[in-house]
Structure formats: structure tokens, C-alpha cells
mmCIF file of C-alpha atoms in Angstrom:
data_model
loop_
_atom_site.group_PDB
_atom_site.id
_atom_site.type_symbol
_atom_site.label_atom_id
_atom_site.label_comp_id
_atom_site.label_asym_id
_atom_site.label_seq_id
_atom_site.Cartn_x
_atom_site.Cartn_y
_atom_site.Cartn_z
ATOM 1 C CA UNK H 1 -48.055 -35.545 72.052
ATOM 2 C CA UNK H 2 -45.373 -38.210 72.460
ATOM 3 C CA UNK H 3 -44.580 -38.702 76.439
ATOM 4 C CA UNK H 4 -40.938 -38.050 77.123
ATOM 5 C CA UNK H 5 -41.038 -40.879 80.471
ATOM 6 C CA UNK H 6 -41.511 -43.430 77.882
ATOM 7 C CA UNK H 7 -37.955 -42.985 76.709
ATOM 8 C CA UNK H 8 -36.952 -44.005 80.332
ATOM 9 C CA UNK H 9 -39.478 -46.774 81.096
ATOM 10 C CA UNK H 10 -37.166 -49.808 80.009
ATOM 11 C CA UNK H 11 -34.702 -47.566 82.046
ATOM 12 C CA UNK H 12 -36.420 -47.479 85.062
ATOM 13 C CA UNK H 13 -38.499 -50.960 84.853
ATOM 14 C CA UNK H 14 -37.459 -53.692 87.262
ATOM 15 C CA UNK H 15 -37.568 -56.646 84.751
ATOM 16 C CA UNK H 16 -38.862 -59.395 87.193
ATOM 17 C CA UNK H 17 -41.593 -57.461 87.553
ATOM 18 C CA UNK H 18 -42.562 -58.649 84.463
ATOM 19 C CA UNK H 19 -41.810 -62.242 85.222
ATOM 20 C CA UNK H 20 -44.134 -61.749 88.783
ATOM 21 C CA UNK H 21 -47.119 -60.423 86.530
ATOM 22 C CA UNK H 22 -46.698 -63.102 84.494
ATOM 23 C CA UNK H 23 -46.941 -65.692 86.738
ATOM 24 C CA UNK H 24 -49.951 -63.949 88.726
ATOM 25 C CA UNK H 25 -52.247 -64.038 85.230
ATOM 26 C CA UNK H 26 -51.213 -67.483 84.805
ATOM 27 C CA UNK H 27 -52.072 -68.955 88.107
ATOM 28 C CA UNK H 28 -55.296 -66.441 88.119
ATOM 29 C CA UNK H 29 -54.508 -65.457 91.481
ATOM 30 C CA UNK H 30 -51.783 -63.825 93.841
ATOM 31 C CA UNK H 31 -51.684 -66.203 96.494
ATOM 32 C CA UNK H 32 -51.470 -69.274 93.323
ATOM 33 C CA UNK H 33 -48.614 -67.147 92.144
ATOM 34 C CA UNK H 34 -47.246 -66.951 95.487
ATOM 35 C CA UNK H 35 -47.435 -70.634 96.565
ATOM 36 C CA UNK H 36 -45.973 -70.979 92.302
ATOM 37 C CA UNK H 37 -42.945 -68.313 92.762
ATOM 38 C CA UNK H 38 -41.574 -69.844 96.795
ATOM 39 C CA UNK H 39 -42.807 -66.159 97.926
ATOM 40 C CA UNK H 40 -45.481 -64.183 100.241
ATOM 41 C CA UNK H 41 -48.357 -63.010 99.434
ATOM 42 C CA UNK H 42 -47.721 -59.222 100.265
ATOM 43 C CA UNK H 43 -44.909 -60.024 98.454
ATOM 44 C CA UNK H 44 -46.443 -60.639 95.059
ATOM 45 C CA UNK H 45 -49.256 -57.825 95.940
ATOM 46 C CA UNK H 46 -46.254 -55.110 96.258
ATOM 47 C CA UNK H 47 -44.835 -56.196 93.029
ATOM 48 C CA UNK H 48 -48.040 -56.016 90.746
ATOM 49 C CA UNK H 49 -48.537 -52.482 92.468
ATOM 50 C CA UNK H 50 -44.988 -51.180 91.453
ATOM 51 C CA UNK H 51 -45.663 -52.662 88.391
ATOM 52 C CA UNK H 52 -49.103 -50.698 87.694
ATOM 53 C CA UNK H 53 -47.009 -47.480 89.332
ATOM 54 C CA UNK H 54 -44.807 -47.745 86.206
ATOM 55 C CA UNK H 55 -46.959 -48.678 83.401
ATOM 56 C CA UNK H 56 -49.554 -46.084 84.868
ATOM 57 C CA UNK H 57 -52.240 -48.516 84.141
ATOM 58 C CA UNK H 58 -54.654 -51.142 86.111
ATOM 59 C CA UNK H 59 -53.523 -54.355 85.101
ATOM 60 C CA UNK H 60 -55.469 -56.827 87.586
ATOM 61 C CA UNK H 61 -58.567 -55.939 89.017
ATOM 62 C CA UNK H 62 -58.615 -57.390 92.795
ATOM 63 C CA UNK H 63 -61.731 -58.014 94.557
ATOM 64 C CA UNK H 64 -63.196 -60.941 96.834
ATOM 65 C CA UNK H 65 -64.635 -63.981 94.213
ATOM 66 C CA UNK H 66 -62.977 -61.355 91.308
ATOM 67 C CA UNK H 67 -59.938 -62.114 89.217
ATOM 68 C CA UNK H 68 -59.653 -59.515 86.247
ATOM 69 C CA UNK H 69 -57.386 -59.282 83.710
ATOM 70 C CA UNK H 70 -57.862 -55.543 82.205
ATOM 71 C CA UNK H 71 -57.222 -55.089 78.569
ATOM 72 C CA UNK H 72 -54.012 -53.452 78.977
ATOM 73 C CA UNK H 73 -52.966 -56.167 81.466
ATOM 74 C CA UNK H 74 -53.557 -58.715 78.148
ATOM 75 C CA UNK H 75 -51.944 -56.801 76.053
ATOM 76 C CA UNK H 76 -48.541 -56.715 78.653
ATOM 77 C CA UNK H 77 -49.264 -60.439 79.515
ATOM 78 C CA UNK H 78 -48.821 -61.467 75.666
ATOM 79 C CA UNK H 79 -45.638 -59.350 75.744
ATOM 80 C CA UNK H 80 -44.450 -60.872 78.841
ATOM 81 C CA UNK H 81 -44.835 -63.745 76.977
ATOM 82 C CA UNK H 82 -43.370 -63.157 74.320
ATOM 83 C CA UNK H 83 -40.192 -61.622 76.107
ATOM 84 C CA UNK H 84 -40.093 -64.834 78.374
ATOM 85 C CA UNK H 85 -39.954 -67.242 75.534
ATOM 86 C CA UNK H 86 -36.832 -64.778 73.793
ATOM 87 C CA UNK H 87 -34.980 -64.723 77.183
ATOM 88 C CA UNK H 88 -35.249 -68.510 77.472
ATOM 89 C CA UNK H 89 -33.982 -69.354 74.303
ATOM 90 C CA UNK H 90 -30.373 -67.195 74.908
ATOM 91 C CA UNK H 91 -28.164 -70.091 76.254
ATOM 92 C CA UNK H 92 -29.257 -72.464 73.029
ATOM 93 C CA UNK H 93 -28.407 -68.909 70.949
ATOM 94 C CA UNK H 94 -25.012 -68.815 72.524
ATOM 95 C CA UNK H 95 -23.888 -72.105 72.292
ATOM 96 C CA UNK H 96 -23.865 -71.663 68.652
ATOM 97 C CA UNK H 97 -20.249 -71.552 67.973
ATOM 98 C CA UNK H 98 -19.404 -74.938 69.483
ATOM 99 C CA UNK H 99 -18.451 -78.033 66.695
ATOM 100 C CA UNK H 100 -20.780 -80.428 67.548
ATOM 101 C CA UNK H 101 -24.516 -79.732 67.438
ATOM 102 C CA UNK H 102 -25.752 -78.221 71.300
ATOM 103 C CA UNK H 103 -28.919 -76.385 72.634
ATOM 104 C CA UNK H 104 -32.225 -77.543 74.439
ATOM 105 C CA UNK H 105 -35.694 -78.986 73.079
ATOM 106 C CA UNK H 106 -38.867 -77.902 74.773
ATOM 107 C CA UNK H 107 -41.631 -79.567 73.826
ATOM 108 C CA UNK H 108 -45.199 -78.991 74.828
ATOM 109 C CA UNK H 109 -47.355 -81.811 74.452
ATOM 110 C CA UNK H 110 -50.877 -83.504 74.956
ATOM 111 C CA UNK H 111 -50.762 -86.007 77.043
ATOM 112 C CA UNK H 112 -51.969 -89.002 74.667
ATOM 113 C CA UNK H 113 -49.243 -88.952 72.015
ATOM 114 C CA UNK H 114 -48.049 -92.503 71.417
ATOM 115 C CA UNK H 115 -46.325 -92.755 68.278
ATOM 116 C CA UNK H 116 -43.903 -95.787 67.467
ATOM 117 C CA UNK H 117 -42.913 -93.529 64.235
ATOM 118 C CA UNK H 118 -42.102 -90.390 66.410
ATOM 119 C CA UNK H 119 -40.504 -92.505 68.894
ATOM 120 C CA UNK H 120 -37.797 -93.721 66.162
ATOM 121 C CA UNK H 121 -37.362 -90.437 65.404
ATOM 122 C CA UNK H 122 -36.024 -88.911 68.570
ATOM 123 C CA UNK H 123 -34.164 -92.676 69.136
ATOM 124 C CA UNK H 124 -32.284 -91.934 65.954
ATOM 125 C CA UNK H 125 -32.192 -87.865 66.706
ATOM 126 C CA UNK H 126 -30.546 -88.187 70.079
ATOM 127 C CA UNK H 127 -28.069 -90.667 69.395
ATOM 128 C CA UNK H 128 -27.148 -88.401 66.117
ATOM 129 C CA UNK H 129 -26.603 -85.509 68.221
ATOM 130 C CA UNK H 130 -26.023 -86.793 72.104
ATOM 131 C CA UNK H 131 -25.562 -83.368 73.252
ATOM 132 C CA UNK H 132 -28.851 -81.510 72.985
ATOM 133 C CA UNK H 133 -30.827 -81.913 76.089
ATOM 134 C CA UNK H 134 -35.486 -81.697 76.318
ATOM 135 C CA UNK H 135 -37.823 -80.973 78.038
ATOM 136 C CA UNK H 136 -41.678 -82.337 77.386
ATOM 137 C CA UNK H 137 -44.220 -80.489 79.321
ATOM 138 C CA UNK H 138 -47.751 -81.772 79.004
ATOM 139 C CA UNK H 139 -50.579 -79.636 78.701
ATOM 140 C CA UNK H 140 -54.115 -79.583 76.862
ATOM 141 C CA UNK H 141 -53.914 -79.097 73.214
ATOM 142 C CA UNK H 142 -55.243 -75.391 73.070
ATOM 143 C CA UNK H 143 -52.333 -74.594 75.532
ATOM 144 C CA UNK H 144 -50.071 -76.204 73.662
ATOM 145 C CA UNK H 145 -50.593 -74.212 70.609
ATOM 146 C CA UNK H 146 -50.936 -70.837 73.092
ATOM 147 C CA UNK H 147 -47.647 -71.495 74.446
ATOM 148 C CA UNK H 148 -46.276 -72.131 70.690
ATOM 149 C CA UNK H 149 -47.818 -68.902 69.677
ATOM 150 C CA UNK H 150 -46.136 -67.003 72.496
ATOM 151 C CA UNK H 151 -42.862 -68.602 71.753
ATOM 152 C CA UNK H 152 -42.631 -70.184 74.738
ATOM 153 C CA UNK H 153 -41.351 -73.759 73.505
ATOM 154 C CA UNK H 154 -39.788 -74.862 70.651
ATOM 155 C CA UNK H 155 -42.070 -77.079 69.592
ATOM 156 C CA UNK H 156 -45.634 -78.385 70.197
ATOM 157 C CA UNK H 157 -47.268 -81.422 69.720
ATOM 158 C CA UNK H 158 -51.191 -81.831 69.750
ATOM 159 C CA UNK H 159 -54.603 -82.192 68.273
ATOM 160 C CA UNK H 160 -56.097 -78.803 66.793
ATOM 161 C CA UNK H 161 -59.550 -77.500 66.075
ATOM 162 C CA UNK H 162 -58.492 -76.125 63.062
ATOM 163 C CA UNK H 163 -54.884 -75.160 61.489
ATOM 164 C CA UNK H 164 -53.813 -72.211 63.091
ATOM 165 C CA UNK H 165 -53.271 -69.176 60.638
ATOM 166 C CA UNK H 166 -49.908 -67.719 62.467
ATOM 167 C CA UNK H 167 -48.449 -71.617 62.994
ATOM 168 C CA UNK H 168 -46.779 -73.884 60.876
ATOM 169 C CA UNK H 169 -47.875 -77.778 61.720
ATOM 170 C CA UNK H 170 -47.292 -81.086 60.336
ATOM 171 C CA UNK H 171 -49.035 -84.181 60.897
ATOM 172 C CA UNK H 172 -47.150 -86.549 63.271
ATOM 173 C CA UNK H 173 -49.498 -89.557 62.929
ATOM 174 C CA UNK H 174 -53.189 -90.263 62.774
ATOM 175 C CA UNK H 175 -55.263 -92.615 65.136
ATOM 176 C CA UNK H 176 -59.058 -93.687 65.682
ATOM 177 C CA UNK H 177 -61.011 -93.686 68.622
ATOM 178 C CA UNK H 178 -63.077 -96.610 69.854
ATOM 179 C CA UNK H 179 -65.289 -96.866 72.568
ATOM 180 C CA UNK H 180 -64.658 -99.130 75.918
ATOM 181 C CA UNK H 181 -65.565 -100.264 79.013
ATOM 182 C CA UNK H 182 -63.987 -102.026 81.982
ATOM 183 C CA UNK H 183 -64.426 -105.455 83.504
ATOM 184 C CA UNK H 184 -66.462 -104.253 86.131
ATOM 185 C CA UNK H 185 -68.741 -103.243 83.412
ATOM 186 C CA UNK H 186 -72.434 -105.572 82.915
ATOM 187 C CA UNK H 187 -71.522 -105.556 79.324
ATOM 188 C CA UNK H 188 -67.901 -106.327 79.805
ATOM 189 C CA UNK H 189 -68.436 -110.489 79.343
ATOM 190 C CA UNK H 190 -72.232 -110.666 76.821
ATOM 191 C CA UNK H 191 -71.258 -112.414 74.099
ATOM 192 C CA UNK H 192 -72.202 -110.079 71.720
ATOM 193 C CA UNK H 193 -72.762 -106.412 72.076
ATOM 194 C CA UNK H 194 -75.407 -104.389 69.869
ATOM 195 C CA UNK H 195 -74.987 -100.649 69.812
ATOM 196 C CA UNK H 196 -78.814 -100.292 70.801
ATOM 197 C CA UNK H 197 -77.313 -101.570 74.238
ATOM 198 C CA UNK H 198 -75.412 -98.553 74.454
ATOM 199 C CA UNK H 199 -78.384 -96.133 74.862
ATOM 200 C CA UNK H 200 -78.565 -94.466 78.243
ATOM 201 C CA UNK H 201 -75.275 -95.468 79.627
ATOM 202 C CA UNK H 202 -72.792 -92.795 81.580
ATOM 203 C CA UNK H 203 -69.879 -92.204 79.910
ATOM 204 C CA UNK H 204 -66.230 -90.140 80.611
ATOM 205 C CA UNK H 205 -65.097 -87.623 78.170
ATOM 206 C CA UNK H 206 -61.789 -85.748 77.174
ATOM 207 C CA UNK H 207 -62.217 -81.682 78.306
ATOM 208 C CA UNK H 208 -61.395 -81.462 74.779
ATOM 209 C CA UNK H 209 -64.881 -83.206 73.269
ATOM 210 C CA UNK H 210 -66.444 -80.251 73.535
ATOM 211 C CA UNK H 211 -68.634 -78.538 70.593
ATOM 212 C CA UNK H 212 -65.647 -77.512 68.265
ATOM 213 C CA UNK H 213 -63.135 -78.864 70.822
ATOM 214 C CA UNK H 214 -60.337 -81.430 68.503
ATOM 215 C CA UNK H 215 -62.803 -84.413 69.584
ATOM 216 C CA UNK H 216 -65.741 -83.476 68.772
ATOM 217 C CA UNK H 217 -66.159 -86.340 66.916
ATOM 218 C CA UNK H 218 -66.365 -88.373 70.055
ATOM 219 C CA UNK H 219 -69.581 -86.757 71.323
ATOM 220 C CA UNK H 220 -70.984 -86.801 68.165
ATOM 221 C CA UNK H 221 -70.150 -90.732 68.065
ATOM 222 C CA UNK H 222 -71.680 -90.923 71.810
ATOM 223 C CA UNK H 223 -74.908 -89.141 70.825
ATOM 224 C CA UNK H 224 -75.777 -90.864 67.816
ATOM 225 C CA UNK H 225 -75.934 -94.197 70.070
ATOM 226 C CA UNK H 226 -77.806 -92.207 72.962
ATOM 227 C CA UNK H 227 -75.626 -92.006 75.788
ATOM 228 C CA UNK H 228 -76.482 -90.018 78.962
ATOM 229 C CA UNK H 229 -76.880 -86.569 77.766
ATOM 230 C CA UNK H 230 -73.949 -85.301 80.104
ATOM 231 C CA UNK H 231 -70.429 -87.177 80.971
ATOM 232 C CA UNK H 232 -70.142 -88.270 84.900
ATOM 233 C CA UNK H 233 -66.447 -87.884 84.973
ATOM 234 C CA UNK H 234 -64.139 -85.302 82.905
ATOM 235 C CA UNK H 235 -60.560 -85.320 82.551
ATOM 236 C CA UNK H 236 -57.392 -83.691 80.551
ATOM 237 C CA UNK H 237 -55.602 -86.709 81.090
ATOM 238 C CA UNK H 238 -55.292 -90.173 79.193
ATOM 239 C CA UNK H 239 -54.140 -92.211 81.726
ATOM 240 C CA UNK H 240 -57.012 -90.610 84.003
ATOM 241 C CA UNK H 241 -59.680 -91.304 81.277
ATOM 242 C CA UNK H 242 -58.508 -94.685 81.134
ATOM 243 C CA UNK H 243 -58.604 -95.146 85.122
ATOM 244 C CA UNK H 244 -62.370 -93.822 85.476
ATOM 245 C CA UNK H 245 -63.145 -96.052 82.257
ATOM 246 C CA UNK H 246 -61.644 -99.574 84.311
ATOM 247 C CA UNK H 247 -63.000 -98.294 87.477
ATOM 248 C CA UNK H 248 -66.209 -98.406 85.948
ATOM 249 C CA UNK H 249 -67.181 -94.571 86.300
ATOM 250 C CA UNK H 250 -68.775 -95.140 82.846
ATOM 251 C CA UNK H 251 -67.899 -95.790 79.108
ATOM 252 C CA UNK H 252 -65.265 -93.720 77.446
ATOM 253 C CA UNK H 253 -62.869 -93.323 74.313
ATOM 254 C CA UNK H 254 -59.164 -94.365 73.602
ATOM 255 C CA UNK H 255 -56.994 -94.404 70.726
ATOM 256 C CA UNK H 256 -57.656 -97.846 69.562
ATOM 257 C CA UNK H 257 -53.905 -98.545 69.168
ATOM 258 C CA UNK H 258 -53.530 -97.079 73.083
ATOM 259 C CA UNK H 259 -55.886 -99.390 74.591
ATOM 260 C CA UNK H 260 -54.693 -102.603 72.424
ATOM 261 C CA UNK H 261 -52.387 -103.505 75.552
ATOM 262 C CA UNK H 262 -55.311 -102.757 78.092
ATOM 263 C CA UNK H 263 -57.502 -104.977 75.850
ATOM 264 C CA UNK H 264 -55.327 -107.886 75.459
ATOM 265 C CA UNK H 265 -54.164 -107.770 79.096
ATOM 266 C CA UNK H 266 -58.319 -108.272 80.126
ATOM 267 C CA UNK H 267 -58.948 -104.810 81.628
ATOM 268 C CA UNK H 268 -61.000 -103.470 78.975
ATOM 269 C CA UNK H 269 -63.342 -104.220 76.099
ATOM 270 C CA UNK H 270 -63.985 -102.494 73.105
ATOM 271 C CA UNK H 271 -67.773 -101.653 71.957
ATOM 272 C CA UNK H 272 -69.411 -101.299 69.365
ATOM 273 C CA UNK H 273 -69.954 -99.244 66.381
ATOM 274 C CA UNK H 274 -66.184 -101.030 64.856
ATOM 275 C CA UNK H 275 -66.604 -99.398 61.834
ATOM 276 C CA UNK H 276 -66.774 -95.372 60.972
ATOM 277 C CA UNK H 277 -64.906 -94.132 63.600
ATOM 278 C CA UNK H 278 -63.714 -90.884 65.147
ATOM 279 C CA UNK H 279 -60.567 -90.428 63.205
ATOM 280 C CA UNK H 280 -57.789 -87.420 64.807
ATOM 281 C CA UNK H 281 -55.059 -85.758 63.386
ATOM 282 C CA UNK H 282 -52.236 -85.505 66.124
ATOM 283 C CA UNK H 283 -49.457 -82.067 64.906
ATOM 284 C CA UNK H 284 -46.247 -81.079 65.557
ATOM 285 C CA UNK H 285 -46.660 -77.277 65.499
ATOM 286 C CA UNK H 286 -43.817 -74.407 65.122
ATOM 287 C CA UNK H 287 -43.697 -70.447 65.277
ATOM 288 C CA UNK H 288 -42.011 -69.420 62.176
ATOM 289 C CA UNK H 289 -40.934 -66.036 63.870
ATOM 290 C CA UNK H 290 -39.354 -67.735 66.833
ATOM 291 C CA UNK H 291 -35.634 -67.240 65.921
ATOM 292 C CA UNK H 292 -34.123 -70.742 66.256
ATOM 293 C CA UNK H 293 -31.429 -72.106 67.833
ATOM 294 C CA UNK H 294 -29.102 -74.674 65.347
ATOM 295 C CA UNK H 295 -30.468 -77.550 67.509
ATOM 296 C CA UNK H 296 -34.426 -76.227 66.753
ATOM 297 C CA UNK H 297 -33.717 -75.670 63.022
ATOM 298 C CA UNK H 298 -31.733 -79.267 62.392
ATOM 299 C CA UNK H 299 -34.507 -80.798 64.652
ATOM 300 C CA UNK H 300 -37.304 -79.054 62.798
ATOM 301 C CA UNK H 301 -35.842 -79.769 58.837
ATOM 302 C CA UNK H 302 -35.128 -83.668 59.793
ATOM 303 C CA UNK H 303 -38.342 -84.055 61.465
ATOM 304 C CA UNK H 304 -39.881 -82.660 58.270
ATOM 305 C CA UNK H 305 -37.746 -84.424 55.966
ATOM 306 C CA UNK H 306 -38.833 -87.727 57.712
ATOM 307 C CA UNK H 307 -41.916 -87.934 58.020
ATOM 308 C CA UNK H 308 -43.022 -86.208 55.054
ATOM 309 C CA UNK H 309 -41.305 -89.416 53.362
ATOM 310 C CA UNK H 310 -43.650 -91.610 55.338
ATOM 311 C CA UNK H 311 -46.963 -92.304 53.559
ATOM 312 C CA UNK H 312 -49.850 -90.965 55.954
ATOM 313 C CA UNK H 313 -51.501 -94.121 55.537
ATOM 314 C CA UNK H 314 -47.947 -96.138 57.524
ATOM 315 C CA UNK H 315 -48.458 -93.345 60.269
ATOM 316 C CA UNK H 316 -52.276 -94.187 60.705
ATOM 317 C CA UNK H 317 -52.729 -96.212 63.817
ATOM 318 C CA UNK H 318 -55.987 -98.219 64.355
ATOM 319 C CA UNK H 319 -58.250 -100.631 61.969
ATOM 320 C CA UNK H 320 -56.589 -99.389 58.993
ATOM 321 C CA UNK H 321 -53.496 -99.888 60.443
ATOM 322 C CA UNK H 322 -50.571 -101.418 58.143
#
């Protein structure tokens, strides 16, 4: 039988409520979401029990060393979500009407996209249209495409497992991955370097070389010369790859076309194999549901249009580079 109180629940609801909840299963933790939202603990503890009070549901189960999201709690997180990102697009909705093209870019990115092609792009985008504003948030690449799946950006740009079934992507640019060390590194100055030399050596490895991970192809580069079976330093983050890498905290890989300055400046040296290398796919993903503002749509289509007149093999950066 249909429950009449769920007529009046959008009634009764306080919205930010919603926003608090969101925040909580995001930071995994009350006092996270507290230090996140400016606010108390008790605070954030009253709010998620109002908010299971009106759903009539446990949402988070709370005990010491025990963070729980329930199964109805996932099920209102995703539509938090998915409420968030429609909310957040309303000013770019309503500045429709003006003449000249207005509205907001947010773009959720990985945090080793260096494209001269895309680059060109938003040079000639921006000064096209000088009035829409962005925003590039950098995450790893399976957030990315989460927060493009809950609508929560306009765009995304980032490697991918696999194309995602409910996303529409395009591919930005491609690059290969070599292998390098830094000067502090024994084989930094031999004169030549055989891949045999390789064997046993600690390396540092993207979170995202994982078994199925986008760079895969990186460990399975590393363990076909017989590197230490297990990385001694981890990281999300280029730049921070590339700082345990000169700091000698062992071997790692970089976007050959990324670590040409490094190389020619003396901090790094490539290594050997040269040839047959781990080549990635870097995306530009969209939500065809989201409902897009003019400045997401004109974006979108002139992105599209531009590239797509680019031959893949001009947007491949690395030994095959033209």
C-alpha cells in the first residue's frame, strides 16, 4: 500500500540535509565532513540523525574503526549527487538569454594531461568567447569519470579502463610511457644501459597501475624486466611521481613527451626498453543526460569538431611523434 507521508517528504525535508550527507560519505567520516563543511562535530552528527528521522532508514552505520555506508544510504548518496550536480548548473541555465555566449566550465581532470593540441584549443576557445569562466579540479581518473557520471562537472578529462557504457568520450591525445631514473641514480651516467640491468631495482608507480587500473601496461612493462615485485613509493600525482623518481626513491614512468624538459635540463634519464612501449589513451568524457548550458554545448560541438579533424597520429606524443 502506497504511504501517504511520502507525498509530504520533499515538503517536510530540510534540503541541506542532503548536502551534509553528502559531504559525510564523501569524506568517510563526520568529523572529515566537519573539518570539510567549517562546522562541529555534534553538528554534523544531529544532521545525519534528522536526516535518517525523515527517510526512516539507517544511512551510516557509526561505530569505533567502522564507517558504513548502508545500501539505502548509496542509493540517496547517488541521488544527492545527482541533485547537486542539477542545482549547480542553474546560474549557467539562467544566463541563457544574454547576447554574447556566458556560463561556467568545470572540468575534472587527471593530473598528467599535457596537451599542446588541447592547450590551443581553450587559447582559441576563451578568446572566442571571453565571458565564460572554469574551473579544473584534479582528481584520479576513476573519480573523474564518477563525478561525470553523477553530473557533477561538465566535463572530464582522463585515462579509462575501458569506455564507459553510460559516457560519451573522445580521445584528446595519445602519449607513451618510458621508464627513468634520476641523477642520483648508479645507472644515471653508464654509458650504456642494458635492460638485464634493470632486474631487481625499486621502482614508483601511479595508484592507477594496478591489475586493470588505465596503466596497467606499466607494470606489465616493469615485470617483464624484473623489477622489485612491489613499488617503494605510490602516488596519484605526476609531479609527485616525478619528485620520488629525481630523489632517487626508485625508477618510475613518465609520459615521454612530459619528461623531455626534465631530460634535457639533466635531472633525469630515460632507460631502456626504447622501443614497444606502454602506449595511453588520455579522454575527454561527457554525460549525455546532463542538460547543458549554451556554453557546455558550444564547448562540447567545437571541441568535437576540432579534434576529430586532427589525425590521431598529429595528437600522438612520444617516439612516433610528428
Amino acid at each position: 500500500m502506497h504511504n501517504p507521508s511520502h507525498h509530504r517528504f520533499p515538503w517536510n525535508l530540510d534540503w541541506n540535509l542532503l548536502r551534509t550527507f553528502m559531504v559525510v560519505v564523501e569524506q568517510r567520516g563526520i568529523s572529515k565532513a566537519a573539518d570539510f563543511l567549517g562546522l562541529k562535530q555534534p553538528t554534523i552528527s544531529f544532521a545525519l540523525k534528522r536526516l535518517e528521522r525523515a527517510t526512516e532508514q539507517i544511512l551510516i552505520i557509526r561505530k569505533p574503526n567502522e564507517f558504513t555506508v548502508t545500501r539505502a544510504g548509496q542509493i540517496l548518496y547517488a541521488e544527492c549527487a545527482t541533485i547537486f550536480g542539477a542545482v549547480s548548473q542553474l546560474p549557467s541555465l539562467m544566463d541563457a538569454d544574454n547576447k554574447e555566449l556566458r556560463g561556467h566550465l568545470s572540468i575534472a581532470i587527471t593530473s598528467h594531461v599535457i596537451s599542446k593540441h588541447f592547450d590551443d584549443f581553450l587559447d582559441r576557445f576563451s578568446n572566442a568567447h571571453p565571458n565564460v569562466t572554469y574551473s579544473f579540479s584534479v582528481s584520479e581518473s576513476d573519480e573523474v569519470e564518477t563525478v561525470i557520471a553523477q553530473n557533477r562537472a561538465s566535463f572530464g578529462i582522463c585515462l579509462l579502463s575501458k569506455l564507459p557504457k553510460s559516457l560519451d568520450a573522445l580521445i584528446i591525445y595519445r602519449e607513451y610511457f618510458g621508464l627513468y631514473c634520476g641523477a642520483r641514480h648508479p645507472l644515471f651516467k653508464a654509458p650504456v644501459i642494458h635492460p638485464k640491468e634493470l632486474a631487481g631495482e625499486p621502482f614508483v608507480a601511479f595508484q592507477t597501475e594496478a591489475e586493470g587500473g588505465p596503466l596497467e601496461a606499466i607494470s606489465l612493462l616493469r615485470a617483464r624486466l624484473g623489477l622489485a615485485n612491489t613499488w617503494r613509493g605510490v602516488s596519484s600525482s605526476l609531479n609527485e611521481i616525478r619528485r620520488m623518481i629525481m630523489s632517487n626513491i626508485g625508477i618510475g614512468a613518465l609520459p615521454i613527451h612530459v619528461a623531455e624538459q626534465d631530460v634535457a635540463a639533466g635531472h633525469i634519464r630515460q632507460l631502456p626498453p626504447y622501443e614497444d612501449l606502454p602506449m595511453i589513451d588520455i579522454y575527454l568524457i561527457s554525460n549525455p543526460t546532463r542538460r547543458k548550458s549554451d556554453a557546455e554545448a558550444i564547448f562540447l560541438t567545437a571541441v568535437e569538431k576540432e579534434f576529430s579533424a586532427i589525425d590521431i597520429s598529429e595528437r600522438t606524443y612520444g617516439p612516433t611523434e610528428i
